[in-house]
C-alpha positions as a printed NumPy array, in Angstrom:
array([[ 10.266,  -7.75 ,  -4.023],
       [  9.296, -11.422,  -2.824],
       [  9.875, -10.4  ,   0.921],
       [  7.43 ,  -7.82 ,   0.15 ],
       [  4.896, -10.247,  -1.306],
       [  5.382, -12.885,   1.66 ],
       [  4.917,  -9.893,   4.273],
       [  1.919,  -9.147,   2.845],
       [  0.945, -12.647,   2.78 ],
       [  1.654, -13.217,   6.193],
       [ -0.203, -10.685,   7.645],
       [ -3.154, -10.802,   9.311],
       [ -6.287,  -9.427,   7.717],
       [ -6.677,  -6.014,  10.416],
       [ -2.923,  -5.482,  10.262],
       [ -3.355,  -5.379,   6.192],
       [ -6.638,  -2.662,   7.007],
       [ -4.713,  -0.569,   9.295],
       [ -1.345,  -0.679,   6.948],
       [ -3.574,   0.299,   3.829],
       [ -4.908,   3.506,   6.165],
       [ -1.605,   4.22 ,   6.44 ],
       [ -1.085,   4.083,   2.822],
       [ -3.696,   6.069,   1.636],
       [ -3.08 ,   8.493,   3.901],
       [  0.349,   8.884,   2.313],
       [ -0.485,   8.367,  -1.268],
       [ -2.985,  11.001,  -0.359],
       [ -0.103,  13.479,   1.516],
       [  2.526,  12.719,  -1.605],
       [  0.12 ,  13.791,  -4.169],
       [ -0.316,  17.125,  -2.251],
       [  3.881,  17.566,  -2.036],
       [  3.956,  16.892,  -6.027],
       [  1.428,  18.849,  -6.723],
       [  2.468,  21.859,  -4.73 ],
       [  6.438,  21.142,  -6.106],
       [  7.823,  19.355,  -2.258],
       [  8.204,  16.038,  -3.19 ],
       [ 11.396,  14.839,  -2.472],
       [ 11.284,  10.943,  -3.148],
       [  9.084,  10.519,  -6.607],
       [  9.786,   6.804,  -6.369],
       [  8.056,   6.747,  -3.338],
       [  4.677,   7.848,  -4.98 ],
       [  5.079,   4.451,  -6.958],
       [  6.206,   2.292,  -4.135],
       [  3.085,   3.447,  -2.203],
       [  0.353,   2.42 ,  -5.274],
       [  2.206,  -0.634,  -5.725],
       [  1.775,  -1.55 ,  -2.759],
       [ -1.688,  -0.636,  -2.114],
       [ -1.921,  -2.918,  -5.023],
       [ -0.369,  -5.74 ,  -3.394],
       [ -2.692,  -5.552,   0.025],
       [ -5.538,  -5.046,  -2.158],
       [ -4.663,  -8.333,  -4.387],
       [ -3.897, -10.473,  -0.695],
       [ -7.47 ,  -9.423,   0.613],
       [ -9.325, -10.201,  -2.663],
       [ -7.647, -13.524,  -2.887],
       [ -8.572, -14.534,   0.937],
       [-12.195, -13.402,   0.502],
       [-12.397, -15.785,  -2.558],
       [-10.642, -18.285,  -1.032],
       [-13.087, -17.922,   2.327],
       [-16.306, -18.239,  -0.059],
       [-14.775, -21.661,  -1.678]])
C-alpha cells in the first residue's frame, strides 16, 4: 500500500486529474455491473474509492501547501 501512496505522491498534478477521470469513470461503470448482477471483482469497487480517496487527499494537501 506505500508504493501506492508514493505513486500518488509522485505524480504530477494533470496526471493525478486525468487518472481520477479514469477512476470515476470506473467507479461509475462498476456500480452499473453490481447493480445489474455482472460484477466480477467486488474488491475492485473498494480499490477504486480508496483510491479516489488517496488522489483526492495528495491534491488537497498540495493546494494547502501552495497557499502557505
Amino acid at each position: 500500500m506505500a508504493k501506492r501512496n508514493d505513486d500518488v505522491r509522485a505524480a504530477t498534478d494533470d496526471q493525478l486529474q486525468t487518472q481520477l477521470g479514469d477512476l470515476k469513470r470506473e467507479q461509475f461503470n462498476l456500480r452499473f455491473q453490481a447493480a445489474t448482477g455482472q460484477l466480477e471483482k467486488p474488491a475492485r469497487v473498494k480499490e477504486v474509492r480508496r483510491t479516489i480517496a488517496r488522489i483526492k487527499t495528495a491534491q488537497v494537501a498540495r493546494a494547502a501547501a501552495a497557499k502557505a
